[in-house]
XYZ file of C-alpha atoms in Angstrom:
349
model
C -71.818 205.332 1.747
C -69.674 202.738 3.426
C -65.713 202.285 3.255
C -64.420 198.835 2.335
C -60.894 198.341 4.107
C -58.419 195.179 3.737
C -55.158 195.276 5.470
C -52.227 193.057 5.058
C -51.256 191.573 8.754
C -47.558 191.963 8.622
C -46.917 195.364 7.225
C -50.401 196.881 7.520
C -50.650 198.072 4.225
C -54.159 199.011 3.836
C -56.638 199.377 0.774
C -59.613 201.547 1.117
C -62.551 202.237 -1.281
C -65.905 203.943 -0.866
C -69.005 201.831 -2.141
C -72.815 202.432 -2.115
C -73.727 198.727 -1.610
C -72.598 196.005 0.536
C -73.663 193.311 -2.116
C -71.699 190.180 -2.884
C -70.778 191.727 -6.146
C -69.524 195.007 -4.614
C -67.702 192.970 -2.063
C -65.949 190.722 -4.804
C -64.818 193.662 -6.813
C -63.299 195.599 -3.677
C -61.323 192.304 -3.060
C -60.267 192.088 -6.602
C -59.018 195.873 -6.528
C -57.016 195.499 -3.306
C -55.335 192.318 -4.746
C -54.305 194.338 -7.692
C -53.085 197.097 -5.392
C -50.904 194.786 -2.977
C -49.892 193.229 -6.028
C -50.479 189.763 -4.982
C -52.793 187.662 -2.847
C -52.619 186.284 0.590
C -53.272 182.608 1.423
C -55.874 183.510 3.932
C -58.424 186.483 4.366
C -59.765 187.029 7.652
C -63.300 188.452 7.568
C -66.437 189.456 9.245
C -69.585 187.896 9.315
C -71.392 189.913 6.610
C -74.015 188.047 4.316
C -71.779 188.951 1.445
C -69.147 186.428 2.610
C -70.589 184.192 5.335
C -73.909 182.528 4.466
C -73.977 180.807 7.852
C -72.201 181.885 10.767
C -71.202 179.011 13.190
C -68.705 178.784 16.046
C -66.890 175.565 15.040
C -67.687 175.777 11.128
C -69.173 178.796 9.215
C -70.622 178.440 5.867
C -68.852 180.463 3.275
C -70.720 182.054 0.621
C -70.305 179.757 -2.491
C -69.423 182.597 -5.037
C -67.161 184.265 -2.376
C -65.315 180.913 -1.967
C -65.036 180.468 -5.516
C -63.524 184.012 -5.937
C -60.993 183.313 -3.079
C -60.160 179.998 -4.827
C -59.316 181.643 -8.148
C -56.634 183.405 -6.179
C -55.538 180.509 -4.053
C -56.805 182.248 -1.023
C -59.161 180.825 1.837
C -61.562 182.691 4.280
C -61.509 182.611 7.709
C -64.684 184.018 9.330
C -64.213 185.818 13.047
C -66.292 184.307 15.541
C -69.574 186.016 16.314
C -69.450 189.007 18.403
C -65.686 188.819 18.661
C -64.160 191.934 17.224
C -60.652 191.195 18.496
C -60.058 188.573 16.049
C -59.795 191.263 13.480
C -58.306 194.128 15.641
C -55.888 195.023 12.633
C -58.543 195.792 10.370
C -60.790 197.422 13.014
C -58.060 199.886 13.778
C -57.738 200.634 10.311
C -61.502 201.291 10.124
C -61.054 203.853 13.213
C -58.141 205.488 11.397
C -60.186 206.070 8.124
C -62.867 207.640 10.322
C -60.689 210.009 12.473
C -58.251 211.069 9.723
C -59.642 210.738 6.191
C -63.666 211.481 6.891
C -62.790 214.252 9.148
C -60.699 215.996 6.783
C -63.449 215.806 3.874
C -65.441 218.664 2.901
C -68.331 218.738 0.321
C -67.553 216.711 -2.461
C -69.063 214.489 -5.274
C -69.120 210.854 -5.323
C -66.521 210.465 -8.019
C -64.181 213.117 -6.178
C -64.611 210.917 -2.914
C -62.763 207.742 -4.371
C -60.285 209.949 -6.160
C -59.343 211.689 -2.874
C -59.513 208.176 -0.580
C -56.880 206.729 -3.181
C -54.484 209.483 -2.860
C -54.979 209.588 0.862
C -54.411 205.931 1.058
C -50.873 206.008 -0.978
C -50.027 209.231 0.320
C -50.767 209.418 4.263
C -52.109 205.950 5.407
C -49.511 203.716 3.889
C -46.613 206.391 4.330
C -47.209 207.014 7.974
C -45.310 205.300 10.724
C -47.726 202.786 12.379
C -48.636 203.173 15.721
C -48.144 199.592 16.875
C -45.173 198.232 14.635
C -43.499 201.514 14.687
C -42.702 201.010 10.646
C -43.999 202.494 7.648
C -46.427 200.033 6.042
C -45.305 200.559 2.502
C -41.614 200.103 3.374
C -42.281 196.859 5.336
C -44.525 195.686 2.290
C -41.706 196.522 -0.099
C -38.994 194.807 1.999
C -40.633 191.695 3.001
C -44.183 191.187 2.545
C -44.343 191.773 -1.172
C -42.481 188.669 -2.123
C -44.593 186.427 0.089
C -47.865 187.202 -1.636
C -49.016 184.777 -3.801
C -48.649 185.725 -7.608
C -51.819 187.306 -9.045
C -53.908 184.815 -11.694
C -53.484 185.577 -15.330
C -57.055 186.409 -15.570
C -59.027 188.496 -13.113
C -61.939 186.629 -11.756
C -65.059 187.213 -13.333
C -68.102 187.901 -11.368
C -71.487 186.301 -12.582
C -74.891 186.623 -10.834
C -76.375 183.219 -10.090
C -79.945 182.229 -10.587
C -82.012 178.912 -11.061
C -84.503 178.233 -13.820
C -86.537 175.337 -14.903
C -86.300 174.303 -18.343
C -90.125 174.785 -20.361
C -91.466 172.190 -22.739
C -90.367 174.241 -25.569
C -86.569 173.717 -24.734
C -86.222 177.454 -23.419
C -85.367 178.884 -20.020
C -86.506 182.836 -19.258
C -84.098 185.458 -18.153
C -85.258 188.909 -18.102
C -87.787 188.741 -20.509
C -86.315 186.834 -23.149
C -86.141 183.045 -23.876
C -82.860 181.242 -24.296
C -82.607 177.683 -25.811
C -81.110 174.678 -23.987
C -80.487 171.149 -25.252
C -83.749 169.441 -25.823
C -82.928 166.678 -23.540
C -83.036 169.016 -20.360
C -86.791 169.893 -20.808
C -88.407 169.869 -17.144
C -84.936 170.190 -15.159
C -83.745 172.988 -13.318
C -80.616 174.941 -14.258
C -78.166 177.311 -12.952
C -77.685 180.577 -14.828
C -74.905 182.629 -14.507
C -74.694 186.213 -16.026
C -72.168 189.143 -16.061
C -74.450 191.436 -17.912
C -73.217 190.348 -21.309
C -73.015 186.760 -21.529
C -75.479 184.300 -20.075
C -73.912 180.863 -19.139
C -76.145 177.986 -18.536
C -75.059 174.891 -16.486
C -76.604 171.732 -15.429
C -74.753 169.313 -12.471
C -71.941 171.609 -12.510
C -71.607 171.351 -16.558
C -72.048 173.924 -18.842
C -74.721 173.116 -21.403
C -75.404 176.761 -23.374
C -74.208 180.027 -23.822
C -76.007 182.995 -25.085
C -75.203 186.840 -25.650
C -77.789 188.792 -23.327
C -80.470 190.664 -25.500
C -81.210 194.146 -24.642
C -84.658 193.683 -26.340
C -87.693 192.040 -24.584
C -89.972 189.087 -25.692
C -87.209 187.565 -28.008
C -86.395 183.872 -28.643
C -82.622 182.916 -28.965
C -82.427 179.292 -30.078
C -79.347 177.721 -31.102
C -79.899 174.801 -33.885
C -77.639 172.421 -31.979
C -80.221 172.544 -28.915
C -83.189 171.351 -31.227
C -84.208 167.552 -31.428
C -82.646 165.882 -34.157
C -86.294 165.657 -36.205
C -86.691 169.659 -35.819
C -83.244 170.378 -36.934
C -82.980 172.055 -40.412
C -80.799 169.931 -42.856
C -78.980 171.435 -45.930
C -80.143 170.244 -49.571
C -77.038 167.972 -49.692
C -78.125 165.944 -46.539
C -81.687 165.323 -48.164
C -79.894 164.545 -51.864
C -77.471 161.967 -49.793
C -80.488 160.387 -47.835
C -82.754 160.008 -51.143
C -79.601 158.668 -53.075
C -78.933 155.860 -50.293
C -82.544 154.917 -49.469
C -84.294 155.634 -52.823
C -82.141 156.142 -55.912
C -81.206 158.731 -58.520
C -84.816 159.208 -59.616
C -85.634 160.221 -56.107
C -82.865 162.815 -56.368
C -84.353 163.982 -59.559
C -87.546 164.322 -58.223
C -86.435 166.440 -55.164
C -85.029 168.859 -57.876
C -88.468 169.307 -59.497
C -89.736 169.759 -55.982
C -87.335 172.519 -55.113
C -88.217 174.429 -58.447
C -91.880 174.213 -58.184
C -92.404 174.364 -54.449
C -89.297 176.611 -52.858
C -91.243 177.353 -49.828
C -92.122 173.969 -48.485
C -90.395 171.072 -50.797
C -88.269 169.799 -47.538
C -91.459 168.353 -45.990
C -92.214 166.779 -49.202
C -88.745 165.058 -49.261
C -89.140 164.231 -45.798
C -92.690 162.236 -46.818
C -90.443 160.652 -49.686
C -87.860 159.740 -47.287
C -90.786 158.351 -44.994
C -92.013 155.922 -47.727
C -88.769 153.783 -47.677
C -89.935 152.205 -44.441
C -93.055 151.039 -46.172
C -92.275 149.852 -49.711
C -88.887 148.243 -51.403
C -86.425 150.229 -52.999
C -87.366 148.849 -56.684
C -90.879 149.987 -56.159
C -89.941 153.499 -55.087
C -87.686 153.856 -57.881
C -90.281 152.951 -60.254
C -92.791 155.408 -58.531
C -90.695 158.132 -58.404
C -89.639 157.791 -62.203
C -93.226 157.562 -63.175
C -94.015 160.874 -61.285
C -91.230 162.502 -63.267
C -92.392 161.257 -66.371
C -95.904 162.426 -65.821
C -94.698 165.878 -64.424
C -95.809 165.065 -60.770
C -93.854 166.855 -57.987
C -95.686 165.985 -54.774
C -95.392 163.031 -52.086
C -98.810 162.197 -52.343
C -98.389 161.419 -56.101
C -95.481 158.990 -55.117
C -97.277 157.581 -52.190
C -100.646 156.557 -54.242
C -98.188 155.167 -57.264
C -96.616 152.990 -54.746
C -100.003 151.768 -53.503
C -101.071 151.144 -57.023
C -97.696 149.457 -57.920
C -98.280 147.360 -54.898
C -101.891 145.846 -55.876
C -101.320 145.817 -59.748
C -97.765 145.763 -60.442
C -96.065 147.747 -63.355
C -98.401 146.675 -66.116
C -101.658 148.086 -64.233
C -100.046 151.410 -64.245
C -100.893 154.025 -66.978
C -101.079 157.970 -66.745
C -102.173 160.558 -69.119
C -99.698 163.681 -68.345
C -102.111 166.575 -66.798
C -101.998 170.051 -68.047
C -100.877 171.555 -64.640
C -99.136 168.733 -63.182
C -97.220 169.728 -59.611
C -97.861 171.950 -57.201
C -101.468 172.678 -55.918
C -102.848 173.452 -59.487
C -102.494 169.790 -60.907
C -105.315 167.869 -62.496
C -106.776 165.689 -59.561
C -108.500 163.232 -62.420
C -104.963 161.523 -62.250
C -106.214 159.929 -58.576
C -109.614 159.043 -60.068
C -107.752 157.215 -62.603
C -105.716 155.248 -59.896
C -109.018 154.569 -57.822
C -110.859 152.978 -61.135
C -107.721 150.902 -61.463
C -108.043 149.782 -57.933
C -111.449 148.869 -58.029
C -111.085 147.057 -61.273
C-alpha cells in the first residue's frame, strides 16, 4: 500500500489517498480526486520523476508521459518535474509525506482496505488540514478558504476520461484485434497501424490523431463487430429500393418487374442476381436489355443467366430470331434447361 500526497504550495492544504498500484491510471485518478477536493486546479504541478508522470528524466528538458500531459492540459495545468536526486525541490510534499507516516500511520490499528481510505479521508479533513502548520504557523484550511481557493483554476465541465492506449495493425479483413475480439475500421486503413483508446466500456480507434471508429467493448470472446459503413462500397448491403432505382435508371421497368419476380422465387439470394443484371448494363445497349428482360418475363424466367443468354442471342440474331416455349418449371434451380438448347441451335443456325 502506498499513499498519494498532493499539497497546495501556499496554504499547505493537502490531499491524501491510499493506493495499491503506482500505475498511470491510479496516479491520474488520484490527481482528479485531489482537484475535486481542492475545488479547482493549480496552474503548475511539481512532481517526482516516477514513470507514471515522467517518461524520460532529463536535467534540462524531461519528457512528460503523454497521457499525463494530456490530463493536465484538460485541467489547464502543466507539469514541472523535479531534478533527479534533488528532493528539496519538492520539500513541501516531502514534509507532508513524513507527517502522514509519523501521525496517521502510527495511530493505525488493524483495519480493512475499505476502512483505511475512509479513516485517511477523515484524518485529512479533521486533523491534517485543521492543524497549525509548522512552517507557515497558519491553519491550511483557513488559508485555502481565505486566499488560495479563489486563485485556483475552475474545474472543467467534465472530468478527464482516462483511456488505456495501445497500438494495433489492421488485418487484411479490415479489423483490429482487442481482448480476443475483432472490431472493424474503415476499409481503406487495411495494413496501417492504429491507436486504440479503451476505458473498459468504449473502444476508440484513431489514425494520425483523427478518430476513425468507435465500438462498445464486448465481454464475450472471438466475436466480430462490423459496422456497415466501414465496408468497401461493393460489400455494403443495399436496400431493395436502391436496386430498384439502379435498374430503373440503367435498364428500365421490365428489369424492375424481373427483380420482383426474383425476390419472390429466390428470397435468399436475389441480390446477387440483380447485381448480375446491373453488370449487363455495361455490356449491352439499354434497348436490348429491356427486350431481354421482357422476354424473360414472358417466358417465366427469373435468372441472371437467362437474361445474359437472351442478350447474346439478340446481339447475334436480332429480335426476329428469338422464340421461346414457356418451360413447365421456369425460374429457379428447377426450370427446364432445354431453353438453352434452343438458344444454342439458333446460334449455330
